[in-house]
Short mmCIF file of C-alpha atoms in Angstrom, two decimals:
data_model
loop_
_atom_site.label_atom_id
_atom_site.label_comp_id
_atom_site.label_asym_id
_atom_site.label_seq_id
_atom_site.Cartn_x
_atom_site.Cartn_y
_atom_site.Cartn_z
CA MET Z 1 207.31 45.12 73.10
CA THR Z 2 206.48 43.19 75.48
CA THR Z 3 206.65 44.26 78.95
CA THR Z 4 206.02 42.48 82.75
CA THR Z 5 206.46 43.41 86.62
CA PRO Z 6 206.92 41.73 89.41
CA THR Z 7 204.29 43.72 91.09
CA GLY Z 8 202.38 41.76 92.98
CA ARG Z 9 204.73 38.69 93.03
CA PRO Z 10 208.32 38.36 95.06
CA LYS Z 11 210.63 40.77 95.33
CA VAL Z 12 213.58 40.22 93.26
CA ASP Z 13 217.12 40.70 94.42
CA LEU Z 14 218.75 43.57 92.70
CA LYS Z 15 221.89 43.36 94.47
CA ASP Z 16 223.28 39.92 93.61
CA PRO Z 17 223.98 40.40 89.81
CA ALA Z 18 224.18 36.49 88.76
CA ASP Z 19 220.59 35.69 91.01
CA LEU Z 20 218.89 38.41 89.08
CA LEU Z 21 220.33 37.07 85.79
CA ALA Z 22 218.83 33.38 86.94
CA ALA Z 23 215.30 34.75 87.73
CA ILE Z 24 214.28 36.38 84.78
CA PRO Z 25 212.95 33.67 82.73
CA TYR Z 26 210.72 32.88 86.05
CA ILE Z 27 209.94 36.85 86.31
CA LEU Z 28 208.82 36.99 82.30
CA GLY Z 29 207.22 33.20 82.28
CA PHE Z 30 209.85 32.46 79.34
CA HIS Z 31 213.62 32.16 78.49
CA PRO Z 32 214.60 35.62 76.02
CA GLU Z 33 217.19 35.02 73.81
CA ASP Z 34 218.51 38.65 71.89
CA SER Z 35 216.68 40.66 74.62
CA VAL Z 36 217.58 43.62 77.22
CA VAL Z 37 215.64 43.60 80.00
CA VAL Z 38 215.51 46.91 82.18
CA PHE Z 39 214.55 46.59 85.64
CA GLY Z 40 213.24 49.76 87.36
CA GLN Z 41 213.91 51.15 90.69
CA ARG Z 42 211.57 53.36 92.67
CA GLY Z 43 212.28 55.76 95.69
CA PRO Z 44 214.87 58.49 96.80
CA ASP Z 45 216.87 55.10 97.94
CA ARG Z 46 216.12 53.07 94.72
CA LYS Z 47 215.55 50.31 96.53
CA ARG Z 48 211.66 49.66 95.71
CA GLN Z 49 210.87 47.35 93.10
CA GLY Z 50 209.08 48.86 89.77
CA LEU Z 51 208.58 47.60 86.12
CA THR Z 52 210.44 44.98 84.62
CA LEU Z 53 210.51 45.97 80.51
CA ARG Z 54 211.59 43.57 77.80
CA VAL Z 55 212.48 44.40 74.31
CA ASP Z 56 214.02 42.32 71.51
CA LEU Z 57 217.82 43.78 70.69
CA PRO Z 58 217.42 46.83 68.15
CA PRO Z 59 218.51 46.12 64.65
CA PRO Z 60 221.43 48.36 63.78
CA GLY Z 61 220.43 52.28 63.12
CA LEU Z 62 217.70 51.84 65.56
CA GLU Z 63 219.81 51.70 68.82
CA LYS Z 64 218.90 55.34 69.76
CA ASP Z 65 214.91 54.62 69.31
CA GLN Z 66 215.05 52.17 71.08
CA ALA Z 67 216.93 53.54 73.90
CA LEU Z 68 214.79 56.37 73.99
CA ASP Z 69 211.13 54.65 74.26
CA LEU Z 70 212.92 52.36 77.47
CA ALA Z 71 214.13 55.76 78.62
CA ALA Z 72 210.71 57.42 78.34
CA ARG Z 73 208.04 54.50 79.77
CA LEU Z 74 210.31 54.21 83.13
CA ALA Z 75 210.46 58.36 83.34
CA ALA Z 76 206.49 58.54 83.03
CA THR Z 77 205.97 55.88 85.78
CA ALA Z 78 208.02 57.65 88.40
CA HIS Z 79 211.45 55.71 88.21
CA THR Z 80 214.75 57.22 90.30
CA GLY Z 81 217.31 54.10 88.52
CA ALA Z 82 217.61 51.23 86.49
CA THR Z 83 219.37 47.98 86.02
CA VAL Z 84 219.57 46.49 82.49
CA ALA Z 85 220.15 43.38 81.72
CA VAL Z 86 221.36 42.40 78.16
CA ILE Z 87 220.84 38.40 77.21
CA GLY Z 88 222.66 37.44 73.51
CA GLY Z 89 223.68 40.15 70.99
CA GLY Z 90 226.68 38.07 70.25
CA SER Z 91 229.79 36.99 71.66
CA PRO Z 92 232.62 38.96 73.69
CA ASN Z 93 235.40 40.51 71.72
CA PRO Z 94 238.46 39.74 71.75
CA ALA Z 95 239.28 41.61 74.97
CA GLY Z 96 236.32 40.17 76.44
CA ARG Z 97 234.06 42.81 75.93
CA PRO Z 98 230.15 42.23 75.83
CA PRO Z 99 228.62 42.78 73.11
CA ARG Z 100 226.08 45.86 72.23
CA ARG Z 101 228.29 48.20 73.90
CA ARG Z 102 227.16 51.12 71.59
CA PHE Z 103 223.32 50.58 72.62
CA VAL Z 104 223.56 50.16 76.37
CA ARG Z 105 225.50 53.33 76.52
CA ARG Z 106 222.85 55.02 74.38
CA LEU Z 107 220.71 53.65 76.95
CA GLU Z 108 222.76 55.15 79.63
CA SER Z 109 222.48 58.82 77.99
CA ALA Z 110 218.58 58.30 77.18
CA LEU Z 111 218.02 57.68 81.27
CA ALA Z 112 220.08 60.80 82.37
CA GLU Z 113 218.71 63.11 80.05
CA TYR Z 114 215.34 62.03 81.95
CA GLY Z 115 217.53 62.16 85.35
CA ILE Z 116 217.68 58.03 85.71
CA PRO Z 117 221.02 56.51 86.53
CA LEU Z 118 222.06 52.99 84.94
CA LEU Z 119 223.13 51.89 88.04
CA HIS Z 120 224.38 48.17 86.76
CA PRO Z 121 224.16 47.56 83.23
CA LEU Z 122 224.80 43.23 82.98
CA TRP Z 123 225.64 41.14 79.77
CA VAL Z 124 224.68 37.22 79.79
CA HIS Z 125 224.53 35.45 76.16
CA ARG Z 126 222.46 32.88 77.61
CA ILE Z 127 220.17 32.60 80.89
CA THR Z 128 221.61 28.82 81.76
CA ALA Z 129 223.53 27.54 84.45
CA GLY Z 130 227.16 27.64 84.23
CA ALA Z 131 226.70 31.09 81.42
CA ARG Z 132 229.43 33.39 81.94
CA TRP Z 133 228.75 36.38 82.88
CA GLY Z 134 229.41 39.72 82.71
CA CYS Z 135 229.57 43.78 83.39
CA TYR Z 136 230.07 47.20 81.23
CA ARG Z 137 231.49 48.86 83.81
CA ASP Z 138 233.64 46.84 85.68
CA ARG Z 139 235.76 43.70 83.45
CA THR Z 140 236.12 42.78 86.71
CA CYS Z 141 232.90 42.24 87.42
CA GLY Z 142 231.28 39.01 86.84
CA GLY Z 143 231.22 35.25 87.07
CA VAL Z 144 229.28 31.75 86.50
CA LEU Z 145 225.28 31.74 86.67
CA PRO Z 146 224.22 29.09 89.06
CA ASP Z 147 221.03 27.13 87.56
CA PRO Z 148 218.41 28.98 87.31
CA ARG Z 149 215.89 25.75 87.77
CA GLU Z 150 217.02 25.73 91.45
CA SER Z 151 216.57 29.76 92.36
CA VAL Z 152 214.52 30.98 94.79
CA MET Z 153 212.14 32.17 92.35
CA ALA Z 154 211.88 29.76 89.86
CA ALA Z 155 210.75 27.51 93.20
CA ILE Z 156 207.89 30.27 94.14
CA VAL Z 157 206.73 30.44 90.40
CA THR Z 158 207.02 26.66 90.23
CA SER Z 159 204.95 26.08 94.13
CA ASP Z 160 202.18 28.98 92.13
CA GLY Z 161 201.23 26.76 89.32
CA ARG Z 162 202.88 29.03 86.85
CA ILE Z 163 205.03 27.26 83.84
CA THR Z 164 207.93 29.47 82.70
CA ARG Z 165 208.27 28.10 78.76
CA GLU Z 166 211.59 28.16 76.75
CA SER Z 167 210.84 30.76 74.48
CA ARG Z 168 208.61 33.78 73.96
CA GLU Z 169 207.19 31.94 71.24
CA GLU Z 170 206.18 29.37 72.87
CA LEU Z 171 204.38 31.74 74.97
CA GLN Z 172 202.78 33.16 72.17
CA ARG Z 173 201.61 29.41 71.57
CA LEU Z 174 198.68 29.65 74.23
CA PHE Z 175 196.92 32.30 71.68
CA ASP Z 176 196.57 30.14 69.52
CA PRO Z 177 192.77 29.34 67.99
CA GLY Z 178 191.45 25.57 68.61
CA PRO Z 179 190.67 22.68 65.90
CA PRO Z 180 189.03 24.36 62.72
CA GLU Z 181 186.73 22.32 62.96
CA THR Z 182 185.32 22.93 66.40
CA LEU Z 183 185.47 26.78 66.07
CA ALA Z 184 183.48 26.39 62.32
CA ARG Z 185 180.78 24.17 64.37
CA ARG Z 186 180.46 27.08 67.05
CA ALA Z 187 180.45 30.27 64.42
CA ASP Z 188 177.99 27.92 62.77
CA LEU Z 189 175.66 27.51 66.22
CA LEU Z 190 176.26 31.14 66.61
CA THR Z 191 175.00 32.60 63.79
CA ARG Z 192 172.15 30.38 63.57
CA LEU Z 193 171.12 31.67 67.18
CA ALA Z 194 169.34 35.13 66.72
CA ASP Z 195 167.68 35.06 70.24
CA PRO Z 196 169.61 34.94 73.32
CA PRO Z 197 169.33 31.15 74.63
CA TRP Z 198 168.17 30.95 77.80
CA GLY Z 199 164.14 32.28 76.43
CA GLU Z 200 162.49 34.19 78.43
CA GLY Z 201 163.16 36.20 82.05
CA ASP Z 202 166.09 37.70 82.87
CA VAL Z 203 168.70 37.51 80.21
CA VAL Z 204 171.63 39.46 82.16
CA GLU Z 205 170.81 36.92 85.31
CA ALA Z 206 170.68 34.01 83.17
CA ALA Z 207 174.39 34.92 81.51
CA LEU Z 208 175.59 35.52 84.83
CA ALA Z 209 174.59 32.16 86.00
CA GLU Z 210 175.99 30.77 83.13
CA VAL Z 211 179.67 32.04 84.15
CA ASN Z 212 179.07 30.82 87.11
CA ALA Z 213 178.31 27.87 86.43
CA ALA Z 214 181.07 27.48 83.78
CA LEU Z 215 183.44 28.61 87.06
CA ASP Z 216 182.27 25.81 89.11
CA ARG Z 217 183.20 23.35 86.63
CA PHE Z 218 186.49 24.76 86.16
CA ALA Z 219 187.72 25.28 89.97
CA GLY Z 220 186.22 21.42 90.04
CA GLY Z 221 188.31 20.25 87.39
CA ASP Z 222 186.40 19.88 84.61
CA GLN Z 223 187.78 21.86 82.13
CA GLU Z 224 186.51 20.64 79.26
CA LEU Z 225 183.69 22.64 76.87
CA THR Z 226 181.02 21.70 74.97
CA ASP Z 227 179.65 23.27 71.73
CA ASP Z 228 176.08 24.19 73.73
CA GLN Z 229 178.33 25.87 76.81
CA ALA Z 230 180.44 27.60 74.87
CA VAL Z 231 177.74 29.35 72.46
CA ARG Z 232 175.67 30.23 75.93
CA LEU Z 233 179.05 31.66 77.25
CA ALA Z 234 180.03 33.40 73.81
CA TRP Z 235 176.02 35.02 74.52
CA ALA Z 236 176.84 35.70 78.38
CA LEU Z 237 180.42 38.01 77.38
CA SER Z 238 178.94 39.82 75.17
CA LEU Z 239 177.10 41.31 77.10
CA VAL Z 240 178.00 44.79 78.84
CA GLU Z 241 176.93 44.09 82.60
CA VAL Z 242 178.42 40.12 82.54
CA ARG Z 243 181.44 41.07 80.87
CA GLY Z 244 181.77 44.60 84.14
CA ASP Z 245 181.11 41.67 86.65
CA CYS Z 246 183.76 39.23 85.08
CA LEU Z 247 186.67 42.06 85.32
CA LEU Z 248 186.31 42.24 88.62
CA THR Z 249 187.16 38.30 89.50
CA ALA Z 250 190.61 39.89 88.74
CA ALA Z 251 191.21 41.16 92.44
CA PRO Z 252 192.59 40.10 94.54
CA ALA Z 253 194.66 38.74 91.99
CA GLU Z 254 196.09 35.59 93.16
CA SER Z 255 192.86 34.28 94.70
CA PRO Z 256 191.24 31.15 93.79
CA LEU Z 257 188.47 32.70 91.59
CA ALA Z 258 191.09 34.95 90.38
CA ARG Z 259 192.91 32.10 88.83
CA THR Z 260 189.84 30.13 88.15
CA ALA Z 261 188.46 32.43 86.13
CA GLU Z 262 191.59 33.37 83.59
CA GLU Z 263 191.82 29.92 82.71
CA LEU Z 264 188.43 30.04 81.90
CA TRP Z 265 189.04 33.14 79.76
CA LEU Z 266 191.64 31.54 78.41
CA ARG Z 267 190.02 28.41 76.90
CA LEU Z 268 187.23 30.40 75.62
CA ALA Z 269 190.08 32.86 73.85
CA ARG Z 270 190.71 29.62 72.04
CA GLU Z 271 187.85 27.78 71.61
CA LEU Z 272 185.16 30.75 70.40
CA PRO Z 273 185.18 31.75 66.58
CA GLU Z 274 186.17 35.00 65.85
CA PRO Z 275 184.88 37.83 66.37
CA GLU Z 276 183.04 36.17 69.97
CA SER Z 277 186.58 35.54 71.01
CA ALA Z 278 187.46 39.55 71.32
CA GLU Z 279 185.98 39.10 74.06
CA ALA Z 280 187.85 35.97 76.18
CA LEU Z 281 190.75 37.23 75.19
CA CYS Z 282 190.40 41.05 76.61
CA LEU Z 283 188.90 39.38 79.75
CA LYS Z 284 192.30 37.33 79.65
CA ALA Z 285 194.50 40.80 78.90
CA HIS Z 286 193.09 42.12 81.82
CA ALA Z 287 193.37 39.23 84.43
CA ALA Z 288 197.29 39.09 83.53
CA TYR Z 289 197.57 42.88 83.53
CA ALA Z 290 195.96 42.85 86.68
CA ARG Z 291 198.31 40.54 88.84
CA GLY Z 292 201.49 42.31 86.64
CA ASP Z 293 201.71 39.52 84.24
CA LEU Z 294 202.07 42.44 81.23
CA THR Z 295 203.51 40.10 78.74
CA VAL Z 296 201.11 38.13 78.67
CA ALA Z 297 198.08 40.58 78.60
CA GLY Z 298 199.85 42.28 75.60
CA MET Z 299 199.85 39.16 74.00
CA ALA Z 300 196.72 38.30 74.35
CA LEU Z 301 195.41 42.33 73.34
CA ALA Z 302 197.25 41.99 70.41
CA ARG Z 303 195.23 38.71 69.36
CA ALA Z 304 191.98 40.75 70.60
CA CYS Z 305 193.12 43.82 68.21
CA GLU Z 306 193.52 41.33 65.56
CA VAL Z 307 190.47 39.63 65.87
CA ASP Z 308 188.21 43.12 66.45
CA PRO Z 309 190.50 45.77 65.70
CA ASP Z 310 187.42 48.14 66.72
CA HIS Z 311 186.73 46.75 70.11
CA GLY Z 312 186.80 49.17 72.83
CA LEU Z 313 187.89 47.70 75.89
CA ALA Z 314 190.89 46.56 73.97
CA ARG Z 315 191.80 49.44 72.64
CA LEU Z 316 191.41 50.43 76.15
CA LEU Z 317 193.79 48.42 78.08
CA THR Z 318 196.11 48.47 75.19
CA VAL Z 319 195.96 52.46 75.63
CA ALA Z 320 196.90 51.31 79.65
CA LEU Z 321 199.57 49.43 78.06
CA ASP Z 322 201.66 51.38 76.25
CA ALA Z 323 201.55 54.59 78.76
CA MET Z 324 202.78 51.57 81.24
CA LEU Z 325 199.97 52.30 83.76
CA PRO Z 326 201.54 50.28 86.75
CA PRO Z 327 199.45 47.49 87.10
CA SER Z 328 198.95 48.02 91.04
CA GLU Z 329 196.96 51.15 90.13
CA LEU Z 330 194.92 48.81 87.73
CA ALA Z 331 194.21 46.37 90.48
CA GLY Z 332 193.21 49.08 92.83
CA ILE Z 333 190.94 50.25 90.38
CA VAL Z 334 189.14 47.28 90.32
CA LEU Z 335 189.20 46.57 94.03
CA ARG Z 336 187.30 50.41 94.55
CA GLN Z 337 184.58 49.64 91.79
CA ARG Z 338 184.03 46.04 94.02
CA GLU Z 339 183.97 48.57 97.38
CA GLU Z 340 181.77 51.29 96.05
CA GLY Z 341 179.51 49.59 93.33
CA PRO Z 342 176.73 46.53 93.79
CA PRO Z 343 177.87 43.65 95.13
CA PRO Z 344 178.91 41.23 92.09
CA THR Z 345 177.65 38.41 91.27
CA ILE Z 346 180.20 36.21 89.28
CA GLY Z 347 181.88 33.85 91.19
CA LEU Z 348 179.62 33.73 94.89
CA ARG Z 349 179.06 30.17 94.61
CA LEU Z 350 183.01 29.10 94.26
CA SER Z 351 184.35 27.41 97.36
CA GLY Z 352 186.27 29.62 99.05
CA GLY Z 353 183.90 32.65 98.76
CA THR Z 354 184.10 35.26 96.23
CA ALA Z 355 187.70 36.52 96.43
#
């Protein structure tokens, strides 16, 4: 299951079905196929935007289980309404009615058990310019999609520097390991390096300086890692104190520091050998989670658990993700830790300040 939320991002207009459907790839970060996307709505008037969930359409026989799971997730996070979009799943029947009607009925029934009305169930075969869309309730409700690339959401996402992938598989490839020969070489260096690479003195202070130097390089456009730099950063992230400060870089989520740090974590996640890459994968997952991209967070966590099944932070973040802890709450916890705890020592030398 993959999930995402618009928390911390521009609001989505739930009133115009065509615009909503066209915005989905830019909300998720990829163009979904054979999926159901559920937009949660909050408040007594159902006008506040809540979580957005995406799952693969269930195979025959599992429609009820899928519907119950989605309904329970929305109910657990205080939603008062939902809009649903089915993408793909087949072609309309000869009468022009959209496919997967039984699943949508089951989902509506499951939501009703929690007192959550299904406000608008929509369908489109594919999210592309000119595609016809329809509604499961009203056969007169439908039309043609505008070009998703020309939507307001596309413009905002592109201006923020985010890339929308053509498929979930393409997005997943962000976490593919780097060249095997590079990983093997660095694994050998780490195996032979029995002691911290900074010599005598305060190891934590030296490790924090190592991370700060890497952030400065990345912020300045130098995003290549030598073997020596990669090994030193692997050592740094293995220290609990350093990892704690690194977590704080995720808030505020759209700050220059947060973006630079997330780029560094992803690079390390790909270019460190196993199991050292688990630390960077967790930091990448936490950063994505804090800015509301639960799709990428889930992918990073799945990879971290594959690399190190017993990793404590990976398991903790997975529990939060499964429980649908709103990203805004996670970001709030991080900000309170920054305000109440000692001053962070990560990112202090970045131009523009710490946040």
